[in-house]
Tab-separated table of C-alpha atoms and ligand atoms in Angstrom:
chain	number	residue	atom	x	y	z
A	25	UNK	CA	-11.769	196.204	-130.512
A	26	UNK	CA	-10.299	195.230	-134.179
A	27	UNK	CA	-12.378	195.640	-136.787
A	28	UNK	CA	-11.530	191.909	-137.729
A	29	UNK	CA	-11.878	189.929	-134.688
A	30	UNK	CA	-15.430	188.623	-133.807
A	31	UNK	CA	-16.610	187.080	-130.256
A	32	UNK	CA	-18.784	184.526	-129.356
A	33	UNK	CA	-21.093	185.814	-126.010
A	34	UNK	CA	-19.300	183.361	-123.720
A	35	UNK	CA	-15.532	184.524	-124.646
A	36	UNK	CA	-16.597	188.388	-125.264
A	37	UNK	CA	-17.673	188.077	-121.109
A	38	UNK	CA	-15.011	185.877	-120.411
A	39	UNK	CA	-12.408	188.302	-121.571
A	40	UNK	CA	-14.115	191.639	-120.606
A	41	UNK	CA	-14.015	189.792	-116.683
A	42	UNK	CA	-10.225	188.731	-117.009
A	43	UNK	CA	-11.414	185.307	-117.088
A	44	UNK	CA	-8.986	182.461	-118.297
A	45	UNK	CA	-10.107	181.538	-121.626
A	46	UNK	CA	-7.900	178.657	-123.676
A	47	UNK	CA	-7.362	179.444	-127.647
A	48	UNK	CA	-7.910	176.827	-130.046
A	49	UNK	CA	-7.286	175.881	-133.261
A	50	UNK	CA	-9.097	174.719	-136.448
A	51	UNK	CA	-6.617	173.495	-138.518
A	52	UNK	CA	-6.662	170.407	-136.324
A	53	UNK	CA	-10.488	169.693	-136.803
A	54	UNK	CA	-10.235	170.706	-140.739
A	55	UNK	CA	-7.310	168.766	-142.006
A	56	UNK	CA	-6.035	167.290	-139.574
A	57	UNK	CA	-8.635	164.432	-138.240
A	58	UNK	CA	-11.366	162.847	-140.595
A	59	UNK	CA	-15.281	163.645	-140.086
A	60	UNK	CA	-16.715	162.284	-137.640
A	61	UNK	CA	-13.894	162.122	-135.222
A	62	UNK	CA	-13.139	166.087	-135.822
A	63	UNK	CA	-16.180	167.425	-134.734
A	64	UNK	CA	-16.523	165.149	-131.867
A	65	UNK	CA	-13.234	166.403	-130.487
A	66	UNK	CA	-13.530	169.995	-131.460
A	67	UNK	CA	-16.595	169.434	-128.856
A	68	UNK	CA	-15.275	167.705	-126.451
A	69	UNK	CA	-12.170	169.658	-126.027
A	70	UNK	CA	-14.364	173.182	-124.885
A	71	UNK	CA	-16.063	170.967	-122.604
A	72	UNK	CA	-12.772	169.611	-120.981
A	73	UNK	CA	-11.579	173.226	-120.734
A	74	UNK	CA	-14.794	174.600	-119.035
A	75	UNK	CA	-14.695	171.639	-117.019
A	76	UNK	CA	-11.377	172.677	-115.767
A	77	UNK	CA	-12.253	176.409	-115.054
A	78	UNK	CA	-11.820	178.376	-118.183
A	79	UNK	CA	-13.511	179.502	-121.575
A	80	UNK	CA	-12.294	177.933	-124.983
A	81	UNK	CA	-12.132	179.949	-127.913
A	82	UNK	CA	-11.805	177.767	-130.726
A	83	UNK	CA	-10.141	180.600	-133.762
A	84	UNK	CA	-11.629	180.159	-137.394
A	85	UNK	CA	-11.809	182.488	-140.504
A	86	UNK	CA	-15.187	183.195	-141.718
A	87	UNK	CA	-16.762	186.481	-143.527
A	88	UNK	CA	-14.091	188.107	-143.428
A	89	UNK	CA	-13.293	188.284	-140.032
A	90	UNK	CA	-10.935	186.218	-137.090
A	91	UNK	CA	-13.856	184.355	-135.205
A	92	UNK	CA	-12.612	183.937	-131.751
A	93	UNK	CA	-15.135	181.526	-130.626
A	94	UNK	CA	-17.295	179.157	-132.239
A	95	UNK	CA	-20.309	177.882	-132.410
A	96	UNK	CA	-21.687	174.624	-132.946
A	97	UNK	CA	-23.492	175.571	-135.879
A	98	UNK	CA	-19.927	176.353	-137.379
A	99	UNK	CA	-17.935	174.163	-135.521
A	100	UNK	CA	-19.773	171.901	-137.486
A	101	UNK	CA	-18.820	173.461	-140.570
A	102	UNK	CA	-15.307	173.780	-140.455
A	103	UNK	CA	-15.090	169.893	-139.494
A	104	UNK	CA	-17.368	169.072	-142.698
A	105	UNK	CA	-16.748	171.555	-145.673
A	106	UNK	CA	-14.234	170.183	-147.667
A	107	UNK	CA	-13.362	174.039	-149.156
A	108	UNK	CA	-11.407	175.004	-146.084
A	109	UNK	CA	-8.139	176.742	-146.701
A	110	UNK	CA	-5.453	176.233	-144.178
A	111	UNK	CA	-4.236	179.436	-142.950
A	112	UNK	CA	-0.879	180.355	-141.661
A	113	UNK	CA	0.607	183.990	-141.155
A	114	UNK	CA	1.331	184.380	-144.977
A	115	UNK	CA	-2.419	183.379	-146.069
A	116	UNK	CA	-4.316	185.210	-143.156
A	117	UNK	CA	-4.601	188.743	-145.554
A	118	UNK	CA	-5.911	186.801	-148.193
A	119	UNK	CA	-8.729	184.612	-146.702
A	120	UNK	CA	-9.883	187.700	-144.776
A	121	UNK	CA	-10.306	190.160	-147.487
A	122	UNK	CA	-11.995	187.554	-150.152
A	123	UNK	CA	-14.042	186.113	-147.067
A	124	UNK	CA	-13.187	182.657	-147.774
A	125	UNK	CA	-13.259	180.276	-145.145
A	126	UNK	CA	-10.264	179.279	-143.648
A	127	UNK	CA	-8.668	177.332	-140.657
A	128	UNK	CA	-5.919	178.696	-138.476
A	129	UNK	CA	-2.487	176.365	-138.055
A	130	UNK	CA	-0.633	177.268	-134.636
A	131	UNK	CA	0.858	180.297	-136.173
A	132	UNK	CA	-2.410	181.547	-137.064
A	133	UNK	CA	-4.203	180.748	-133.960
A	134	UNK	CA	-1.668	182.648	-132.295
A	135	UNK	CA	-2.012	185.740	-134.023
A	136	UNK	CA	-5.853	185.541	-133.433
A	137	UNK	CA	-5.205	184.952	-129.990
A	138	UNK	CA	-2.862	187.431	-129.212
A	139	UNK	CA	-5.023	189.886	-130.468
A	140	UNK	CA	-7.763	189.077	-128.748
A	141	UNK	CA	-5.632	189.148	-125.880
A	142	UNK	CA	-5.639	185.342	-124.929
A	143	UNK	CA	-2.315	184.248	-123.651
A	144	UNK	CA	-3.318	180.039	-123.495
A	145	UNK	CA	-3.525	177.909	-126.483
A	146	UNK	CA	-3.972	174.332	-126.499
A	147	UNK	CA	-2.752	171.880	-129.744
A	148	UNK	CA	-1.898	168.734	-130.180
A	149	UNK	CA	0.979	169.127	-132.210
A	150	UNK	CA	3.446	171.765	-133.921
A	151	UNK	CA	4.949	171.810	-136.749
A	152	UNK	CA	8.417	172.649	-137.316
A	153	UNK	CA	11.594	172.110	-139.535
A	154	UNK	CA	10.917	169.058	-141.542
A	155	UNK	CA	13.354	165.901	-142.637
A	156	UNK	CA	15.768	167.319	-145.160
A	157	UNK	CA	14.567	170.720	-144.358
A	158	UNK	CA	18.369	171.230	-145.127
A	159	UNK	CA	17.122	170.926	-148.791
A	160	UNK	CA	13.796	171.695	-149.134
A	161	UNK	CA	13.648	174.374	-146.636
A	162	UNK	CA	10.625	173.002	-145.136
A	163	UNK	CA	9.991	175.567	-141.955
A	164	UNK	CA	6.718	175.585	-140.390
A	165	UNK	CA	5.710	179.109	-139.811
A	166	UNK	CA	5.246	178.191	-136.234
A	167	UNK	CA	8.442	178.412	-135.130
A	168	UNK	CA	8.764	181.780	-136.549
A	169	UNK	CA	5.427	182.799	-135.110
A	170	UNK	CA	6.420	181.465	-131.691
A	171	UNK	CA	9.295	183.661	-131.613
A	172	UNK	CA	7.697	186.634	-131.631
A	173	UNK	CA	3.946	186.531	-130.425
A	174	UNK	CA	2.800	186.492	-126.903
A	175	UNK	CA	1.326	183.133	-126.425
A	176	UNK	CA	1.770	179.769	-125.141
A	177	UNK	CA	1.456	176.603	-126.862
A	178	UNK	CA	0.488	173.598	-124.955
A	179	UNK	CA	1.051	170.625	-126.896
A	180	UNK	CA	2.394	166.897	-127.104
A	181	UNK	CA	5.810	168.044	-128.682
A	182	UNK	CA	6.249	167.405	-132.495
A	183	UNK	CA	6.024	163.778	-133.986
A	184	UNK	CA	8.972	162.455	-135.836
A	185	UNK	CA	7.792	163.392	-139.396
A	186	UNK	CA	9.495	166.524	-138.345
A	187	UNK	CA	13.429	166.742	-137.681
A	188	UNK	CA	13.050	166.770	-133.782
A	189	UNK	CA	16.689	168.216	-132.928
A	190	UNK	CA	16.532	170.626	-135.434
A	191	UNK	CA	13.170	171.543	-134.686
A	192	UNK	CA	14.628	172.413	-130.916
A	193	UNK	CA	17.731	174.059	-132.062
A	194	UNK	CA	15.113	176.543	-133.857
A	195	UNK	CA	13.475	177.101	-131.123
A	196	UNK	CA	16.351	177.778	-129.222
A	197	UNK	CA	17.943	180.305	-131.736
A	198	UNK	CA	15.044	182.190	-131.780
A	199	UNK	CA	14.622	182.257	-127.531
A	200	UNK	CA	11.555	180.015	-127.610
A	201	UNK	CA	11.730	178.323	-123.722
A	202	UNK	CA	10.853	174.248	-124.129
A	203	UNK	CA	9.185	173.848	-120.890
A	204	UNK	CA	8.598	170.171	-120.083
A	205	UNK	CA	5.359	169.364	-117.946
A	206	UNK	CA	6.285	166.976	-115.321
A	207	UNK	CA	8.842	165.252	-118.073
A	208	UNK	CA	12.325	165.724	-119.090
A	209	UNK	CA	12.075	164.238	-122.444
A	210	UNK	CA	10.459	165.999	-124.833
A	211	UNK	CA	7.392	164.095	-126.110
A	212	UNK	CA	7.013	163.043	-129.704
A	213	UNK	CA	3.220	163.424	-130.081
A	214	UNK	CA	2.311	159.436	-130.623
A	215	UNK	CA	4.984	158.512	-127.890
A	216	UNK	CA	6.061	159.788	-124.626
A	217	UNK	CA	9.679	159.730	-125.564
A	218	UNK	CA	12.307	161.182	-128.346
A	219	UNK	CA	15.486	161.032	-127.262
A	220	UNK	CA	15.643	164.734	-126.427
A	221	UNK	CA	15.427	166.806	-123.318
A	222	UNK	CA	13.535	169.990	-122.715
A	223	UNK	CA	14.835	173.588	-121.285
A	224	UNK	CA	13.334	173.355	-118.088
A	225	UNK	CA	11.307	170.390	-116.300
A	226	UNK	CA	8.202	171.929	-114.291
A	227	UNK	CA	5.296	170.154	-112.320
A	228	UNK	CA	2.893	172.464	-111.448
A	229	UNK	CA	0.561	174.929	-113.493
A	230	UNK	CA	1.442	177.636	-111.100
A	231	UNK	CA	5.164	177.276	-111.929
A	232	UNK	CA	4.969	177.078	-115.646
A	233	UNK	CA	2.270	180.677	-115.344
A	234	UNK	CA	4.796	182.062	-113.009
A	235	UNK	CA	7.684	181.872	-115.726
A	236	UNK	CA	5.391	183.440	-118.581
A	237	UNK	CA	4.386	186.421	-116.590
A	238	UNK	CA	8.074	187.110	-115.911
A	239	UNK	CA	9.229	186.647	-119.808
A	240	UNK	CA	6.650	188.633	-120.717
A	241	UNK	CA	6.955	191.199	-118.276
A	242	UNK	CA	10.583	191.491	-118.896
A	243	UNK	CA	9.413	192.454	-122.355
A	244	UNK	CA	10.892	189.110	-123.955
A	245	UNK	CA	8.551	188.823	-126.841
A	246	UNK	CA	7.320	185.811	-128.320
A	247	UNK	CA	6.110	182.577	-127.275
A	248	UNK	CA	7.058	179.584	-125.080
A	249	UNK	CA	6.200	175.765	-125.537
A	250	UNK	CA	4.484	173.696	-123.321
A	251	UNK	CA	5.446	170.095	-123.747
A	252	UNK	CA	2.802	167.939	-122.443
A	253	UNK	CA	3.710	163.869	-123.243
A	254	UNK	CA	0.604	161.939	-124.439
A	255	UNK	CA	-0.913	159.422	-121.027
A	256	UNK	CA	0.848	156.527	-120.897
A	257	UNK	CA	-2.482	154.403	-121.867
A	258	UNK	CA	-2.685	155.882	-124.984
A	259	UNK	CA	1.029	156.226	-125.859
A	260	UNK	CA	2.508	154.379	-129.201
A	261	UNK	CA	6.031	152.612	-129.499
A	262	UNK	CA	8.557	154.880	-130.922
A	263	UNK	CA	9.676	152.230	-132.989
A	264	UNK	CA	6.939	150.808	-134.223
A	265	UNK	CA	5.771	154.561	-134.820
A	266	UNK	CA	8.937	155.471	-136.441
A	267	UNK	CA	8.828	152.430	-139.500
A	268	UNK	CA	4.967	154.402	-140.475
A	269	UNK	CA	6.265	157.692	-140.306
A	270	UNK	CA	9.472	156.463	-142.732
A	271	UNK	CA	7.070	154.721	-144.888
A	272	UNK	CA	4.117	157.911	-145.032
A	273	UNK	CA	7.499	160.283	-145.736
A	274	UNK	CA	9.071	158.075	-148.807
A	275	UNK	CA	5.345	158.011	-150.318
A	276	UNK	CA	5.178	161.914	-149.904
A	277	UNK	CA	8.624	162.540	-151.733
A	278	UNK	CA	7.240	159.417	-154.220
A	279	UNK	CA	4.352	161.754	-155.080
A	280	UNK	CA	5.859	165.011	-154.850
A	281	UNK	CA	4.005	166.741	-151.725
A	282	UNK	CA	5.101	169.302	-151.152
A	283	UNK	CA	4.533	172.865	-149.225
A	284	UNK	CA	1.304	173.087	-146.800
A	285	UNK	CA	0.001	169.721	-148.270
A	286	UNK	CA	2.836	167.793	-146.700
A	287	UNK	CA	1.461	167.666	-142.919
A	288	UNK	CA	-2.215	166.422	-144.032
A	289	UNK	CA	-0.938	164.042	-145.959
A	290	UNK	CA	1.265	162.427	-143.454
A	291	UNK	CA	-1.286	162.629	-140.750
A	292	UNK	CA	-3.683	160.691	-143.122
A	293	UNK	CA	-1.367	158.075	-144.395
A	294	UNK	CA	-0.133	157.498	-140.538
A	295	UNK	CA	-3.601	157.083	-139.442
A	296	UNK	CA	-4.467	154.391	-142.200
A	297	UNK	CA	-0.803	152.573	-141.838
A	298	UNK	CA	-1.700	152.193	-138.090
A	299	UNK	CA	-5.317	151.144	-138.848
A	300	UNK	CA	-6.859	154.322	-136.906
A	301	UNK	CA	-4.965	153.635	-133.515
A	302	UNK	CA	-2.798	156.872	-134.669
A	303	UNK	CA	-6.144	158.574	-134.336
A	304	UNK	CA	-7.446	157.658	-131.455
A	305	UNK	CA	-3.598	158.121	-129.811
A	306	UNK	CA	-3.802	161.734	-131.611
A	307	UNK	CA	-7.260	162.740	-129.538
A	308	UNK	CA	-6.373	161.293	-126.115
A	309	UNK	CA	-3.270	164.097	-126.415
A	310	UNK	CA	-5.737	166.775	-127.272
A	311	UNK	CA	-7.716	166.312	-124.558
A	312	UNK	CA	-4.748	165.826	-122.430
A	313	UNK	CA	-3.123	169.203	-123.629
A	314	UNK	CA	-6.982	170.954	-123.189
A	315	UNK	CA	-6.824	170.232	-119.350
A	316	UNK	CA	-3.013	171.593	-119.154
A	317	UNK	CA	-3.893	174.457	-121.155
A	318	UNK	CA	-7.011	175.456	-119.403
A	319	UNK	CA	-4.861	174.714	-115.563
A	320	UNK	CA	-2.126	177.087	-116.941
A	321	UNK	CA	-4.684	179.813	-117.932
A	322	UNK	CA	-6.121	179.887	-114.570
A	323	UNK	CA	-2.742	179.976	-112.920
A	324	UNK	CA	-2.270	183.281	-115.116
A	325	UNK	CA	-5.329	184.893	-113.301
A	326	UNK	CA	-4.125	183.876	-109.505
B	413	PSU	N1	0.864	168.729	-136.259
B	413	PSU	C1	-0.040	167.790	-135.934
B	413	PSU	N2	-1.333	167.942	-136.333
B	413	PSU	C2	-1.742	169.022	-137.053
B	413	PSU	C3	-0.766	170.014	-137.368
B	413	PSU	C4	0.514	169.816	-136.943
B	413	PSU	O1	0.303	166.835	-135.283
B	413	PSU	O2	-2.928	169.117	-137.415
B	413	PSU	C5	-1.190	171.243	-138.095
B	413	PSU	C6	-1.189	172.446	-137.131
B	413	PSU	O3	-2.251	173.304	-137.474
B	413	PSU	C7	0.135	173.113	-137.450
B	413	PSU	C8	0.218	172.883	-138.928
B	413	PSU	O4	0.160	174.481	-137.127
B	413	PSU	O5	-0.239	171.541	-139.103
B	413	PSU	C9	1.624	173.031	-139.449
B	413	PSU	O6	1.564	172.992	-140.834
B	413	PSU	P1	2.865	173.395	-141.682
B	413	PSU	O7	3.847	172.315	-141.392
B	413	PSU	O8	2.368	173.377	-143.103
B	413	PSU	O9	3.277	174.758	-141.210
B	414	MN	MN1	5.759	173.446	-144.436
């Protein structure tokens, strides 16, 4: 095993018994929900994956190593200490060898997945090319990481603080498939709806594992997205949705965010424009996503 991955006992058996197991990131719990609400879904989300037949393995930076799997005792942690770093591809070096603490994104949940050999990961969100990327050249490192790492990404789409076409004509470029669980549209995180389609529209978990084994097994490397729309209870209207997310993005460029600060802050300011219902919208699509994920994983073992 590599020297800088560590297991929890419930994922080290899971994966030694080709068991499904469902990846997990931190980023989400350490910057992008407020204490308590963090730690109460970083919880509940292993228990709706075991519920649904597989293992979570929630990835985290600690000592040095790539944590796949944590405990309580540190989930804990990560949702309260406010000295996290948030760790993409280009920081992941770094927080490892001065064994700092630090909390994966999608692109570096995928790399500790993938190396632990865990082909499931469930999100809420991605991030992607942002508004005016065209100037700033504001690319998340997801899309880069999803082209060429073995994993899938279940998650509610990206919400409009991002440039949603360009976002897909990314993915496209780079051959990342935009599968659409029983939708057409692809979601925009808070809302059901964006006013684009997906790649290909499937219903069942078996179909979506069926197409993975067969890109990977052709040897077409990289990642796919699972678009998962949010449940209709719990859904916000684009509209009103889309006035917040202007109003959070003129305040960022007011204040000068800029580079990996520019997704917490908008997350934040959304969630206090929309008096918390942003929030609670944001954790009924993680859960959501966590009993896709955790189907899709199992499909993979069938
Ligand atoms: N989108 C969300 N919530 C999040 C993120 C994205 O709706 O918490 C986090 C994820 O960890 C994602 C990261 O990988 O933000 C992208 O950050 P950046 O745009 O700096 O690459
Ligand atoms: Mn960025």
């Amino acid at each position: 095993m590599n020297n800088y991955l560590t297991f929890t006992d419930e994922v080290k058996e899971a994966l030694a018994n080709n068991k499904p197991v469902v990846a997990l990131e931190t980023t989400i719990i350490s910057h992008g929900m407020p204490y308590p609400q963090n730690i109460e879904m970083a919880k509940k989300v292993e228990q709706i994956i075991r519920d649904n037949g597989a293992v979570p393995a929630t990835i985290g930076i600690m000592d040095g190593k790539i944590k796949i799997g944590l405990n309580e005792q540190e989930l804990e942690e990560f949702a309260t200490n406010q000295n996290v770093d948030k760790v993409s591809r280009r920081d992941l070096p770094y927080i490892l060898s001065s064994g700092r603490i630090g909390a994966t994104t999608v692109a570096a949940t995928m790399i500790g997945a993938a190396l632990a050999g865990i082909q499931v990961f469930a999100t809420g969100g991605i991030g992607g090319v942002h508004r005016e990327a065209e100037v700033t050249m504001d690319i998340s490192a997801d899309l880069t990481e999803l082209a060429q790492t073995n994993v899938a990404v279940v998650c509610a789409g990206v919400k409009s603080i991002l440039d949603i076409g360009l976002t897909l004509e990314y993915l496209e470029t780079y051959g990342v498939p935009v599968i659409g669980y029983k939708t057409s549209e692809f979601p925009s995180f808070y809302a059901r709806e964006s006013g684009f389609g997906v790649d290909f529209h499937l219903n069942e978990a078996a179909e979506v594992a069926s197409m993975l084994r067969t890109k990977w097994e052709l040897g077409l490397n990289g990642g796919a997205i699972i678009a998962n729309p949010v449940p209709a209870e719990s859904a916000m209207d684009h509209l009103e949705i889309e006035g917040v997310i202007q109003q959070a993005l003129a305040e960022a460029k007011d204040q000068n965010i800029t580079g990996k600060k520019v997704t917490p802050f908008l997350l934040s300011r959304i969630k206090q424009l929309t008096e918390g219902r942003s929030l609670e919208t944001n954790i009924a699509l993680v859960y959501h996503n966590a009993e896709v994920a955790a189907k899709v994983a199992v499909a993979l073992k069938n």
